Amino acid sequence: MKTLTTTEELKAYCDRAKRFSYVTVDTEFLRERTYYAKLCLIQLAMPSDEDDAAVLVDPIIGDEMSLEPLYDLFRDEAVVKVFHAARQDLEIFFVEGGVIPVPLFDTQVAAMVCNFGEQVGYETLVRKIAKASVDKTSRFTDWSRRPLTDAQKNYALADVTHLRDIYEYLSKRLDRTKRKPWVEEEMAILRDPGTYRVEPAEAWRRVRVRSNAPKFLAIVRELAEFRETHAQERNIPRNRIFKDDALLEIASTKPKSVKDLSKSRLLLREARKGDIADGIVAAVERGLNCKPDDMPKVPAARDKSSINAALADLLRVLLKAKAEEHGVAQKLIATAADLDDIAMGDRGLLALTGWRAEAFGKDALRLCAGELALSADGASVKLIEL
């Protein structure tokens, strides 16, 4: 197996790859000790029988290697870039090189459209489509340590070699069923740079709060923004600064000085001094001084008592029937919360647009409007026009 460690080697490989219609891609990375994922290995494979069609790209040994030849391949619209469960891989390349591969194909999404179930794993597709198995013993190893063992290298290469068979099978199946546009709609989300940008000012929305008091939320917002910015600038996990429970405690106690932080039960010792302590106190002060018009607002919770429970149950039956009819994973079409919202009259949902509207949404709205009824027809569900 060949490992590329120089810019010249990578360029030669990527130039060859441009002669093919697609290339499969995967990465190995670590994220436990950093904010941004540390790229440890890239795996690439071309649809060729040549011995060096599949290679490893080692950015650790090749620490002076430029990845620009790979990014140039990613920008080549004549070559489809094939991933499995691509989001984290794409985030790495977006952060590292500011590039998102186009065209893009995610075999996990495609498999959900092709009746392989919810978020199907790579090993399952290898077994069912490639009729092979993957040795998973190296899955949780430290990919930053060198030298890599032969077992690690074989495991890593398997992530892109079998992916060729999986892509070709799913691509042909999508052509037969005319559902490539369905997958393309999902790829548009993965190609959107906004998918990978973390805005510190919006970080507070990920914090689970029990109070919607405006002043409290203003302090939560300022603390979460400080934590996110501090973590990004120093490339350390946000929880290494302070955890959510400490954030909520601080928002409640509103310390006005670094000395006040000593009374915290949940704040890490390292956060009670230095830059972090100063940042916490300043964030609390900004939250306390926030003008009413600038305070964050949480959308009012929907009154679940207004749900037409019977209609929501009918929508669940319809979704199950439509998912089975089309061979598409139910959760890819709509979630349980989506169905409740539809039953409550919400019409601005993803489940009611694009290919989802064709597969489910239009009939869901007709069911809500009393234009459609459901009936048992043996082991299946029958739709009746009213």
mmCIF file of C-alpha atoms in Angstrom:
data_model
loop_
_atom_site.group_PDB
_atom_site.id
_atom_site.type_symbol
_atom_site.label_atom_id
_atom_site.label_comp_id
_atom_site.label_asym_id
_atom_site.label_seq_id
_atom_site.Cartn_x
_atom_site.Cartn_y
_atom_site.Cartn_z
ATOM 1 C CA MET A 1 0.000 0.000 0.000
ATOM 2 C CA LYS A 2 1.309 3.435 -0.927
ATOM 3 C CA THR A 3 1.489 6.408 1.435
ATOM 4 C CA LEU A 4 1.871 9.911 0.004
ATOM 5 C CA THR A 5 3.894 12.392 2.051
ATOM 6 C CA THR A 6 4.968 15.072 -0.449
ATOM 7 C CA THR A 7 3.142 17.683 -2.496
ATOM 8 C CA GLU A 8 4.603 16.226 -5.701
ATOM 9 C CA GLU A 9 3.286 12.730 -4.927
ATOM 10 C CA LEU A 10 -0.155 14.077 -4.049
ATOM 11 C CA LYS A 11 -0.313 16.178 -7.220
ATOM 12 C CA ALA A 12 0.632 13.217 -9.401
ATOM 13 C CA TYR A 13 -2.091 11.097 -7.826
ATOM 14 C CA CYS A 14 -4.766 13.805 -8.066
ATOM 15 C CA ASP A 15 -3.875 14.474 -11.706
ATOM 16 C CA ARG A 16 -4.459 10.764 -12.423
ATOM 17 C CA ALA A 17 -7.723 10.828 -10.475
ATOM 18 C CA LYS A 18 -9.054 13.585 -12.725
ATOM 19 C CA ARG A 19 -9.210 11.052 -15.570
ATOM 20 C CA PHE A 20 -11.958 9.131 -13.763
ATOM 21 C CA SER A 21 -15.606 9.950 -13.182
ATOM 22 C CA TYR A 22 -15.334 9.683 -9.396
ATOM 23 C CA VAL A 23 -12.935 9.285 -6.482
ATOM 24 C CA THR A 24 -13.734 7.943 -3.015
ATOM 25 C CA VAL A 25 -12.547 9.875 0.049
ATOM 26 C CA ASP A 26 -12.341 9.345 3.796
ATOM 27 C CA THR A 27 -10.377 10.777 6.714
ATOM 28 C CA GLU A 28 -9.112 9.756 10.128
ATOM 29 C CA PHE A 29 -8.928 12.492 12.748
ATOM 30 C CA LEU A 30 -8.846 13.269 16.468
ATOM 31 C CA ARG A 31 -11.048 15.782 18.245
ATOM 32 C CA GLU A 32 -10.956 14.907 21.918
ATOM 33 C CA ARG A 33 -8.262 17.426 22.878
ATOM 34 C CA THR A 34 -8.942 20.246 20.375
ATOM 35 C CA TYR A 35 -11.789 22.494 19.233
ATOM 36 C CA TYR A 36 -11.107 21.821 15.570
ATOM 37 C CA ALA A 37 -10.562 18.264 14.375
ATOM 38 C CA LYS A 38 -6.907 17.330 13.924
ATOM 39 C CA LEU A 39 -6.520 15.764 10.476
ATOM 40 C CA CYS A 40 -4.383 12.632 10.820
ATOM 41 C CA LEU A 41 -4.885 10.725 7.567
ATOM 42 C CA ILE A 42 -6.675 10.990 4.219
ATOM 43 C CA GLN A 43 -7.685 7.953 2.197
ATOM 44 C CA LEU A 44 -8.325 8.163 -1.556
ATOM 45 C CA ALA A 45 -9.281 5.559 -4.160
ATOM 46 C CA MET A 46 -9.844 5.700 -7.912
ATOM 47 C CA PRO A 47 -12.028 3.185 -9.811
ATOM 48 C CA SER A 48 -9.028 1.283 -11.176
ATOM 49 C CA ASP A 49 -7.439 -2.155 -10.763
ATOM 50 C CA GLU A 50 -3.935 -0.707 -10.531
ATOM 51 C CA ASP A 51 -2.057 -1.462 -7.304
ATOM 52 C CA ASP A 52 -1.698 2.219 -6.400
ATOM 53 C CA ALA A 53 -5.299 3.175 -7.197
ATOM 54 C CA ALA A 54 -5.962 3.430 -3.447
ATOM 55 C CA VAL A 55 -3.536 5.443 -1.340
ATOM 56 C CA LEU A 56 -3.044 6.987 2.080
ATOM 57 C CA VAL A 57 -2.124 10.653 2.389
ATOM 58 C CA ASP A 58 -0.187 11.315 5.600
ATOM 59 C CA PRO A 59 -0.218 15.004 6.643
ATOM 60 C CA ILE A 60 1.665 14.183 9.860
ATOM 61 C CA ILE A 61 4.760 12.586 8.381
ATOM 62 C CA GLY A 62 4.371 14.897 5.397
ATOM 63 C CA ASP A 63 4.016 17.967 7.600
ATOM 64 C CA GLU A 64 5.444 20.200 4.847
ATOM 65 C CA MET A 65 3.091 18.789 2.215
ATOM 66 C CA SER A 66 0.518 21.152 0.699
ATOM 67 C CA LEU A 67 -2.993 19.767 0.302
ATOM 68 C CA GLU A 68 -3.726 22.197 -2.537
ATOM 69 C CA PRO A 69 -3.545 19.433 -5.211
ATOM 70 C CA LEU A 70 -6.316 17.630 -3.337
ATOM 71 C CA TYR A 71 -8.347 20.816 -3.016
ATOM 72 C CA ASP A 72 -7.912 21.371 -6.740
ATOM 73 C CA LEU A 73 -9.352 17.895 -7.334
ATOM 74 C CA PHE A 74 -12.224 18.754 -4.987
ATOM 75 C CA ARG A 75 -13.020 21.784 -7.151
ATOM 76 C CA ASP A 76 -13.016 19.736 -10.384
ATOM 77 C CA GLU A 77 -16.686 19.418 -11.304
ATOM 78 C CA ALA A 78 -16.006 16.555 -13.723
ATOM 79 C CA VAL A 79 -15.102 14.209 -10.845
ATOM 80 C CA VAL A 80 -17.670 13.135 -8.246
ATOM 81 C CA LYS A 81 -16.249 13.048 -4.722
ATOM 82 C CA VAL A 82 -17.753 10.101 -2.835
ATOM 83 C CA PHE A 83 -17.898 9.975 0.983
ATOM 84 C CA HIS A 84 -19.817 7.973 3.573
ATOM 85 C CA ALA A 85 -21.416 10.067 6.342
ATOM 86 C CA ALA A 86 -19.559 13.057 4.977
ATOM 87 C CA ARG A 87 -20.337 15.883 7.379
ATOM 88 C CA GLN A 88 -17.324 15.665 9.689
ATOM 89 C CA ASP A 89 -14.935 15.026 6.792
ATOM 90 C CA LEU A 90 -16.297 18.041 4.935
ATOM 91 C CA GLU A 91 -16.015 20.232 8.012
ATOM 92 C CA ILE A 92 -12.300 19.366 8.247
ATOM 93 C CA PHE A 93 -11.630 20.322 4.639
ATOM 94 C CA PHE A 94 -13.704 23.495 4.947
ATOM 95 C CA VAL A 95 -11.795 24.599 8.062
ATOM 96 C CA GLU A 96 -8.380 23.485 6.751
ATOM 97 C CA GLY A 97 -8.649 24.703 3.161
ATOM 98 C CA GLY A 98 -11.868 26.677 2.810
ATOM 99 C CA VAL A 99 -13.081 24.193 0.191
ATOM 100 C CA ILE A 100 -16.152 21.975 -0.132
ATOM 101 C CA PRO A 101 -15.939 19.177 -2.740
ATOM 102 C CA VAL A 102 -18.231 19.403 -5.775
ATOM 103 C CA PRO A 103 -19.940 17.369 -7.070
ATOM 104 C CA LEU A 104 -20.572 15.482 -3.856
ATOM 105 C CA PHE A 105 -22.136 12.098 -3.126
ATOM 106 C CA ASP A 106 -22.803 10.743 0.367
ATOM 107 C CA THR A 107 -23.455 6.998 0.362
ATOM 108 C CA GLN A 108 -25.151 7.112 3.766
ATOM 109 C CA VAL A 109 -27.786 9.539 2.487
ATOM 110 C CA ALA A 110 -28.145 7.596 -0.766
ATOM 111 C CA ALA A 111 -28.593 4.349 1.169
ATOM 112 C CA MET A 112 -31.428 5.914 3.185
ATOM 113 C CA VAL A 113 -33.161 6.732 -0.101
ATOM 114 C CA CYS A 114 -32.528 3.182 -1.354
ATOM 115 C CA ASN A 115 -34.285 1.290 1.453
ATOM 116 C CA PHE A 116 -31.261 0.486 3.636
ATOM 117 C CA GLY A 117 -32.776 2.023 6.767
ATOM 118 C CA GLU A 118 -31.924 4.881 9.109
ATOM 119 C CA GLN A 119 -28.339 6.247 9.043
ATOM 120 C CA VAL A 120 -26.980 2.911 7.842
ATOM 121 C CA GLY A 121 -23.386 2.225 8.838
ATOM 122 C CA TYR A 122 -20.513 1.682 6.424
ATOM 123 C CA GLU A 123 -19.881 -1.873 7.636
ATOM 124 C CA THR A 124 -23.495 -2.792 6.863
ATOM 125 C CA LEU A 125 -23.217 -1.504 3.311
ATOM 126 C CA VAL A 126 -19.897 -3.309 2.816
ATOM 127 C CA ARG A 127 -21.517 -6.548 3.923
ATOM 128 C CA LYS A 128 -24.743 -6.156 1.933
ATOM 129 C CA ILE A 129 -23.403 -4.595 -1.257
ATOM 130 C CA ALA A 130 -19.693 -5.415 -1.525
ATOM 131 C CA LYS A 131 -20.196 -8.869 0.089
ATOM 132 C CA ALA A 132 -17.124 -8.286 2.226
ATOM 133 C CA SER A 133 -16.299 -7.525 5.839
ATOM 134 C CA VAL A 134 -14.360 -4.774 7.595
ATOM 135 C CA ASP A 135 -11.926 -5.437 10.433
ATOM 136 C CA LYS A 136 -13.046 -2.914 13.050
ATOM 137 C CA THR A 137 -10.246 -3.525 15.583
ATOM 138 C CA SER A 138 -8.414 -0.343 14.533
ATOM 139 C CA ARG A 139 -11.468 1.920 14.614
ATOM 140 C CA PHE A 140 -10.729 3.625 17.941
ATOM 141 C CA THR A 141 -6.950 3.813 17.757
ATOM 142 C CA ASP A 142 -4.941 7.018 18.117
ATOM 143 C CA TRP A 143 -4.523 8.073 14.492
ATOM 144 C CA SER A 144 -2.051 10.799 15.390
ATOM 145 C CA ARG A 145 0.660 8.362 16.538
ATOM 146 C CA ARG A 146 3.363 7.225 14.140
ATOM 147 C CA PRO A 147 4.291 4.808 12.751
ATOM 148 C CA LEU A 148 0.920 3.428 11.719
ATOM 149 C CA THR A 149 0.577 -0.339 11.937
ATOM 150 C CA ASP A 150 -0.305 -2.465 8.928
ATOM 151 C CA ALA A 151 -3.656 -3.186 10.605
ATOM 152 C CA GLN A 152 -4.393 0.536 10.813
ATOM 153 C CA LYS A 153 -3.418 1.086 7.198
ATOM 154 C CA ASN A 154 -5.547 -1.833 5.984
ATOM 155 C CA TYR A 155 -8.514 -0.600 8.005
ATOM 156 C CA ALA A 156 -8.127 2.926 6.654
ATOM 157 C CA LEU A 157 -7.844 1.785 3.029
ATOM 158 C CA ALA A 158 -10.916 -0.435 3.392
ATOM 159 C CA ASP A 159 -12.920 2.732 4.062
ATOM 160 C CA VAL A 160 -12.393 3.838 0.456
ATOM 161 C CA THR A 161 -11.823 0.635 -1.521
ATOM 162 C CA HIS A 162 -15.203 -0.942 -0.713
ATOM 163 C CA LEU A 163 -16.779 2.483 -1.077
ATOM 164 C CA ARG A 164 -16.241 2.213 -4.836
ATOM 165 C CA ASP A 165 -18.557 -0.814 -5.099
ATOM 166 C CA ILE A 166 -21.090 0.829 -2.797
ATOM 167 C CA TYR A 167 -21.151 4.054 -4.819
ATOM 168 C CA GLU A 168 -21.536 2.288 -8.154
ATOM 169 C CA TYR A 169 -24.360 0.105 -6.825
ATOM 170 C CA LEU A 170 -26.268 2.997 -5.228
ATOM 171 C CA SER A 171 -25.704 5.301 -8.200
ATOM 172 C CA LYS A 172 -27.165 2.745 -10.600
ATOM 173 C CA ARG A 173 -30.098 2.102 -8.294
ATOM 174 C CA LEU A 174 -30.832 5.815 -8.041
ATOM 175 C CA ASP A 175 -30.724 6.064 -11.831
ATOM 176 C CA ARG A 176 -33.246 3.214 -12.139
ATOM 177 C CA THR A 177 -35.600 4.766 -9.610
ATOM 178 C CA LYS A 178 -35.002 8.312 -10.922
ATOM 179 C CA ARG A 179 -34.181 9.479 -7.398
ATOM 180 C CA LYS A 180 -30.820 11.109 -7.901
ATOM 181 C CA PRO A 181 -32.521 14.528 -7.615
ATOM 182 C CA TRP A 182 -33.695 13.459 -4.134
ATOM 183 C CA VAL A 183 -30.107 12.834 -3.028
ATOM 184 C CA GLU A 184 -28.948 16.020 -4.736
ATOM 185 C CA GLU A 185 -31.356 18.043 -2.556
ATOM 186 C CA GLU A 186 -29.678 16.583 0.520
ATOM 187 C CA MET A 187 -26.211 17.256 -0.891
ATOM 188 C CA ALA A 188 -27.093 20.947 -1.182
ATOM 189 C CA ILE A 189 -27.203 21.084 2.625
ATOM 190 C CA LEU A 190 -23.765 19.465 2.888
ATOM 191 C CA ARG A 191 -22.346 21.860 0.277
ATOM 192 C CA ASP A 192 -23.591 24.931 2.146
ATOM 193 C CA PRO A 193 -20.681 26.621 3.991
ATOM 194 C CA GLY A 194 -23.153 27.692 6.669
ATOM 195 C CA THR A 195 -23.418 24.047 7.713
ATOM 196 C CA TYR A 196 -19.846 24.199 9.027
ATOM 197 C CA ARG A 197 -19.618 27.701 10.447
ATOM 198 C CA VAL A 198 -20.035 28.042 14.190
ATOM 199 C CA GLU A 199 -21.035 31.587 15.081
ATOM 200 C CA PRO A 200 -20.097 32.352 18.721
ATOM 201 C CA ALA A 201 -23.033 34.766 19.020
ATOM 202 C CA GLU A 202 -25.414 31.858 18.360
ATOM 203 C CA ALA A 203 -23.680 29.342 20.654
ATOM 204 C CA TRP A 204 -26.193 29.979 23.467
ATOM 205 C CA ARG A 205 -28.888 28.205 21.482
ATOM 206 C CA ARG A 206 -27.169 24.874 22.149
ATOM 207 C CA VAL A 207 -27.382 25.368 25.922
ATOM 208 C CA ARG A 208 -30.405 23.703 27.496
ATOM 209 C CA VAL A 209 -31.996 26.242 29.811
ATOM 210 C CA ARG A 210 -34.879 25.922 32.228
ATOM 211 C CA SER A 211 -35.675 29.618 32.396
ATOM 212 C CA ASN A 212 -36.650 31.909 29.556
ATOM 213 C CA ALA A 213 -36.233 35.080 31.624
ATOM 214 C CA PRO A 214 -34.736 37.672 29.237
ATOM 215 C CA LYS A 215 -32.012 38.893 31.621
ATOM 216 C CA PHE A 216 -30.951 35.332 32.421
ATOM 217 C CA LEU A 217 -30.821 34.452 28.717
ATOM 218 C CA ALA A 218 -28.766 37.571 28.005
ATOM 219 C CA ILE A 219 -26.107 36.408 30.471
ATOM 220 C CA VAL A 220 -26.229 32.870 29.054
ATOM 221 C CA ARG A 221 -25.708 34.285 25.562
ATOM 222 C CA GLU A 222 -22.700 36.376 26.596
ATOM 223 C CA LEU A 223 -21.100 33.514 28.532
ATOM 224 C CA ALA A 224 -21.620 31.049 25.671
ATOM 225 C CA GLU A 225 -20.194 33.542 23.149
ATOM 226 C CA PHE A 226 -17.110 34.150 25.301
ATOM 227 C CA ARG A 227 -16.575 30.410 25.765
ATOM 228 C CA GLU A 228 -16.936 29.672 22.040
ATOM 229 C CA THR A 229 -14.590 32.471 20.997
ATOM 230 C CA HIS A 230 -12.012 31.498 23.632
ATOM 231 C CA ALA A 231 -12.169 27.855 22.538
ATOM 232 C CA GLN A 232 -11.796 28.725 18.849
ATOM 233 C CA GLU A 233 -8.872 31.096 19.406
ATOM 234 C CA ARG A 234 -6.961 28.547 21.502
ATOM 235 C CA ASN A 235 -8.201 25.440 19.662
ATOM 236 C CA ILE A 236 -9.328 23.663 22.821
ATOM 237 C CA PRO A 237 -12.659 21.922 23.563
ATOM 238 C CA ARG A 238 -15.274 24.317 24.894
ATOM 239 C CA ASN A 239 -15.904 22.075 27.914
ATOM 240 C CA ARG A 240 -12.268 22.535 28.941
ATOM 241 C CA ILE A 241 -13.125 26.180 29.628
ATOM 242 C CA PHE A 242 -16.332 25.555 31.553
ATOM 243 C CA LYS A 243 -19.215 23.136 31.116
ATOM 244 C CA ASP A 244 -22.851 23.970 30.564
ATOM 245 C CA ASP A 245 -23.812 23.303 34.188
ATOM 246 C CA ALA A 246 -21.211 25.825 35.347
ATOM 247 C CA LEU A 247 -22.411 28.301 32.715
ATOM 248 C CA LEU A 248 -25.975 28.064 34.004
ATOM 249 C CA GLU A 249 -24.814 28.382 37.607
ATOM 250 C CA ILE A 250 -22.873 31.556 36.754
ATOM 251 C CA ALA A 251 -25.858 32.982 34.861
ATOM 252 C CA SER A 252 -27.949 32.444 37.986
ATOM 253 C CA THR A 253 -25.467 33.752 40.589
ATOM 254 C CA LYS A 254 -24.235 36.688 38.443
ATOM 255 C CA PRO A 255 -20.731 37.100 39.920
ATOM 256 C CA LYS A 256 -19.482 40.677 39.734
ATOM 257 C CA SER A 257 -15.794 40.026 40.406
ATOM 258 C CA VAL A 258 -13.159 37.327 40.009
ATOM 259 C CA LYS A 259 -13.299 36.867 43.783
ATOM 260 C CA ASP A 260 -16.993 35.967 43.522
ATOM 261 C CA LEU A 261 -16.097 33.028 41.251
ATOM 262 C CA SER A 262 -14.563 31.230 44.239
ATOM 263 C CA LYS A 263 -18.113 30.609 45.494
ATOM 264 C CA SER A 264 -18.988 28.536 42.432
ATOM 265 C CA ARG A 265 -19.527 24.828 43.035
ATOM 266 C CA LEU A 266 -19.217 23.764 39.395
ATOM 267 C CA LEU A 267 -16.590 26.006 37.840
ATOM 268 C CA LEU A 268 -13.246 24.352 37.109
ATOM 269 C CA ARG A 269 -10.325 25.602 39.201
ATOM 270 C CA GLU A 270 -8.488 26.804 36.077
ATOM 271 C CA ALA A 271 -11.469 28.978 35.158
ATOM 272 C CA ARG A 272 -11.376 30.938 38.434
ATOM 273 C CA LYS A 273 -8.288 32.911 37.473
ATOM 274 C CA GLY A 274 -6.560 34.546 34.536
ATOM 275 C CA ASP A 275 -8.120 35.218 31.144
ATOM 276 C CA ILE A 276 -11.053 32.879 31.643
ATOM 277 C CA ALA A 277 -12.081 34.415 34.956
ATOM 278 C CA ASP A 278 -11.799 37.929 33.523
ATOM 279 C CA GLY A 279 -13.811 36.852 30.493
ATOM 280 C CA ILE A 280 -16.568 35.368 32.656
ATOM 281 C CA VAL A 281 -16.939 38.498 34.747
ATOM 282 C CA ALA A 282 -16.988 40.711 31.653
ATOM 283 C CA ALA A 283 -19.594 38.471 29.979
ATOM 284 C CA VAL A 284 -21.857 38.617 33.040
ATOM 285 C CA GLU A 285 -21.556 42.402 33.084
ATOM 286 C CA ARG A 286 -22.491 42.630 29.395
ATOM 287 C CA GLY A 287 -25.506 40.436 30.020
ATOM 288 C CA LEU A 288 -26.643 42.521 32.997
ATOM 289 C CA ASN A 289 -26.272 45.740 30.990
ATOM 290 C CA CYS A 290 -28.039 44.377 27.915
ATOM 291 C CA LYS A 291 -30.846 46.628 26.696
ATOM 292 C CA PRO A 292 -34.324 45.070 26.646
ATOM 293 C CA ASP A 293 -34.571 45.272 22.842
ATOM 294 C CA ASP A 294 -31.265 43.403 22.477
ATOM 295 C CA MET A 295 -32.098 40.547 24.824
ATOM 296 C CA PRO A 296 -32.409 37.089 23.263
ATOM 297 C CA LYS A 297 -35.818 35.613 22.871
ATOM 298 C CA VAL A 298 -36.726 31.952 22.775
ATOM 299 C CA PRO A 299 -39.646 31.065 20.487
ATOM 300 C CA ALA A 300 -42.724 30.360 22.534
ATOM 301 C CA ALA A 301 -43.213 26.675 23.113
ATOM 302 C CA ARG A 302 -46.021 25.162 21.102
ATOM 303 C CA ASP A 303 -49.025 24.249 23.204
ATOM 304 C CA LYS A 304 -49.026 20.486 22.793
ATOM 305 C CA SER A 305 -52.567 20.336 24.094
ATOM 306 C CA SER A 306 -53.687 21.843 20.780
ATOM 307 C CA ILE A 307 -52.374 18.856 18.813
ATOM 308 C CA ASN A 308 -55.070 16.846 17.095
ATOM 309 C CA ALA A 309 -53.740 13.541 18.447
ATOM 310 C CA ALA A 310 -55.870 11.437 16.131
ATOM 311 C CA LEU A 311 -54.639 13.358 13.080
ATOM 312 C CA ALA A 312 -51.028 13.053 14.250
ATOM 313 C CA ASP A 313 -51.496 9.284 14.549
ATOM 314 C CA LEU A 314 -52.952 9.138 11.042
ATOM 315 C CA LEU A 315 -49.949 11.063 9.738
ATOM 316 C CA ARG A 316 -47.657 8.496 11.364
ATOM 317 C CA VAL A 317 -49.501 5.715 9.580
ATOM 318 C CA LEU A 318 -49.293 7.633 6.290
ATOM 319 C CA LEU A 319 -45.573 8.263 6.756
ATOM 320 C CA LYS A 320 -44.901 4.597 7.439
ATOM 321 C CA ALA A 321 -46.898 3.581 4.389
ATOM 322 C CA LYS A 322 -45.202 6.126 2.124
ATOM 323 C CA ALA A 323 -41.735 5.236 3.420
ATOM 324 C CA GLU A 324 -42.373 1.558 2.693
ATOM 325 C CA GLU A 325 -43.855 2.363 -0.721
ATOM 326 C CA HIS A 326 -40.833 4.413 -1.767
ATOM 327 C CA GLY A 327 -38.229 2.402 0.133
ATOM 328 C CA VAL A 328 -36.994 5.495 1.991
ATOM 329 C CA ALA A 329 -36.060 5.790 5.656
ATOM 330 C CA GLN A 330 -38.917 7.427 7.568
ATOM 331 C CA LYS A 331 -36.715 9.866 9.497
ATOM 332 C CA LEU A 332 -35.208 11.165 6.283
ATOM 333 C CA ILE A 333 -38.706 12.239 5.210
ATOM 334 C CA ALA A 334 -40.072 13.570 8.500
ATOM 335 C CA THR A 335 -39.530 13.329 12.240
ATOM 336 C CA ALA A 336 -42.147 12.645 14.899
ATOM 337 C CA ALA A 337 -41.994 16.345 15.844
ATOM 338 C CA ASP A 338 -42.648 17.263 12.193
ATOM 339 C CA LEU A 339 -45.804 15.173 12.199
ATOM 340 C CA ASP A 340 -47.056 16.852 15.381
ATOM 341 C CA ASP A 341 -46.349 20.268 13.858
ATOM 342 C CA ILE A 342 -48.200 19.368 10.650
ATOM 343 C CA ALA A 343 -51.169 18.210 12.733
ATOM 344 C CA MET A 344 -51.059 21.594 14.532
ATOM 345 C CA GLY A 345 -51.184 23.489 11.230
ATOM 346 C CA ASP A 346 -47.522 24.290 10.605
ATOM 347 C CA ARG A 347 -46.882 24.412 6.856
ATOM 348 C CA GLY A 348 -43.324 25.793 6.752
ATOM 349 C CA LEU A 349 -41.554 22.476 7.243
ATOM 350 C CA LEU A 350 -38.853 20.750 5.213
ATOM 351 C CA ALA A 351 -41.059 17.645 5.152
ATOM 352 C CA LEU A 352 -43.525 19.540 2.953
ATOM 353 C CA THR A 353 -41.007 20.712 0.342
ATOM 354 C CA GLY A 354 -38.947 19.286 -2.509
ATOM 355 C CA TRP A 355 -38.822 15.541 -2.977
ATOM 356 C CA ARG A 356 -40.366 15.035 0.459
ATOM 357 C CA ALA A 357 -43.509 16.774 -0.765
ATOM 358 C CA GLU A 358 -43.732 14.317 -3.663
ATOM 359 C CA ALA A 359 -43.094 11.291 -1.468
ATOM 360 C CA PHE A 360 -45.226 12.312 1.505
ATOM 361 C CA GLY A 361 -45.996 15.996 2.000
ATOM 362 C CA LYS A 362 -48.719 16.497 -0.599
ATOM 363 C CA ASP A 363 -50.727 13.516 0.631
ATOM 364 C CA ALA A 364 -50.134 14.595 4.240
ATOM 365 C CA LEU A 365 -51.748 17.958 3.491
ATOM 366 C CA ARG A 366 -54.636 16.274 1.687
ATOM 367 C CA LEU A 367 -55.127 14.024 4.719
ATOM 368 C CA CYS A 368 -55.217 17.097 6.976
ATOM 369 C CA ALA A 369 -57.723 18.792 4.649
ATOM 370 C CA GLY A 370 -60.095 15.825 4.709
ATOM 371 C CA GLU A 371 -59.472 15.010 1.056
ATOM 372 C CA LEU A 372 -57.851 11.653 1.765
ATOM 373 C CA ALA A 373 -58.638 8.723 4.019
ATOM 374 C CA LEU A 374 -56.643 5.663 5.071
ATOM 375 C CA SER A 375 -57.839 2.091 5.042
ATOM 376 C CA ALA A 376 -56.325 -1.305 5.807
ATOM 377 C CA ASP A 377 -55.729 -3.432 2.730
ATOM 378 C CA GLY A 378 -54.382 -6.715 4.033
ATOM 379 C CA ALA A 379 -50.869 -6.060 5.328
ATOM 380 C CA SER A 380 -50.657 -2.643 3.660
ATOM 381 C CA VAL A 381 -52.349 0.739 3.925
ATOM 382 C CA LYS A 382 -54.649 1.963 1.182
ATOM 383 C CA LEU A 383 -55.273 5.634 0.370
ATOM 384 C CA ILE A 384 -58.879 6.519 -0.410
ATOM 385 C CA GLU A 385 -59.920 9.664 -2.267
ATOM 386 C CA LEU A 386 -62.771 11.543 -0.579
#
